[in-house]
Short mmCIF file of C-alpha atoms in Angstrom, two decimals:
data_model
loop_
_atom_site.label_atom_id
_atom_site.label_comp_id
_atom_site.label_asym_id
_atom_site.label_seq_id
_atom_site.Cartn_x
_atom_site.Cartn_y
_atom_site.Cartn_z
CA UNK A 1 43.09 74.61 83.48
CA UNK A 2 46.44 76.31 84.58
CA UNK A 3 46.81 77.28 88.14
CA UNK A 4 47.14 81.08 88.64
CA UNK A 5 50.53 80.56 90.35
CA UNK A 6 51.92 79.42 86.92
CA UNK A 7 50.32 82.03 84.58
CA UNK A 8 53.18 84.52 85.01
CA UNK A 9 56.72 84.34 86.35
CA UNK A 10 57.14 85.33 90.05
CA UNK A 11 59.21 88.36 90.67
CA UNK A 12 61.14 88.80 93.73
CA UNK A 13 61.17 92.09 95.83
CA UNK A 14 64.50 94.01 95.38
CA UNK A 15 65.79 93.34 98.85
CA UNK A 16 65.05 89.64 98.54
CA UNK A 17 66.78 89.36 95.15
CA UNK A 18 69.69 91.43 96.52
CA UNK A 19 70.32 88.99 99.47
CA UNK A 20 69.83 85.92 97.30
CA UNK A 21 72.46 87.21 94.65
CA UNK A 22 75.06 88.19 97.31
CA UNK A 23 74.65 84.76 99.21
CA UNK A 24 75.09 82.94 95.87
CA UNK A 25 78.22 84.92 94.89
CA UNK A 26 79.76 84.52 98.44
CA UNK A 27 78.95 80.72 98.05
CA UNK A 28 80.94 80.70 94.74
CA UNK A 29 83.61 82.66 96.43
CA UNK A 30 84.04 80.09 99.16
CA UNK A 31 84.22 77.33 96.79
CA UNK A 32 86.81 79.04 94.64
CA UNK A 33 88.82 79.64 97.83
CA UNK A 34 88.72 75.94 98.64
CA UNK A 35 89.92 75.07 95.30
CA UNK A 36 92.70 77.62 95.37
CA UNK A 37 93.74 76.27 98.73
CA UNK A 38 93.94 72.70 97.42
CA UNK A 39 95.94 73.96 94.33
CA UNK A 40 98.36 76.09 96.46
CA UNK A 41 100.63 72.96 97.22
CA UNK A 42 100.68 73.43 101.04
CA UNK A 43 100.48 70.70 103.56
CA UNK A 44 97.94 68.09 102.21
CA UNK A 45 96.46 67.32 105.68
CA UNK A 46 95.86 70.88 106.72
CA UNK A 47 94.82 72.15 103.24
CA UNK A 48 92.26 69.36 102.98
CA UNK A 49 90.88 70.17 106.47
CA UNK A 50 90.54 73.89 105.62
CA UNK A 51 89.06 73.04 102.19
CA UNK A 52 86.44 70.74 103.83
CA UNK A 53 85.62 73.45 106.14
CA UNK A 54 85.24 75.96 103.46
CA UNK A 55 83.03 73.60 101.50
CA UNK A 56 80.81 72.94 104.59
CA UNK A 57 80.39 76.79 104.99
CA UNK A 58 79.65 77.09 101.44
CA UNK A 59 76.89 74.32 101.77
CA UNK A 60 75.30 76.17 104.69
CA UNK A 61 75.41 79.52 103.00
CA UNK A 62 73.95 78.14 99.88
CA UNK A 63 70.98 76.87 101.87
CA UNK A 64 70.46 79.98 103.83
CA UNK A 65 70.98 82.23 100.86
CA UNK A 66 68.08 80.40 99.03
CA UNK A 67 65.66 79.95 101.98
CA UNK A 68 66.22 83.24 103.82
CA UNK A 69 65.29 85.61 100.95
CA UNK A 70 62.14 83.43 100.02
CA UNK A 71 60.98 83.73 103.76
CA UNK A 72 61.68 87.59 103.49
CA UNK A 73 59.78 87.65 100.33
CA UNK A 74 56.76 86.12 102.05
CA UNK A 75 56.89 88.59 104.88
CA UNK A 76 57.25 91.49 102.40
CA UNK A 77 54.35 90.37 100.23
CA UNK A 78 52.13 90.16 103.34
CA UNK A 79 53.10 93.47 104.85
CA UNK A 80 53.70 95.63 101.88
#
């Protein structure tokens, strides 16, 4: 017997989907900025430090942009 959770695909609320996609786009933008900074040919030590900082921010943003909308979705489903 298939569990009722897997019978049909889950759909996200519009606000949760909006927040998740914007967070993922910003994550990609931060990673592209890190790559552009490394390819710019500046001081390798300083560019590497800023690139690692941008990568760290992208990792945090990736986690937050996946967990935050799912928590919001749970709140919206219980209240609406």
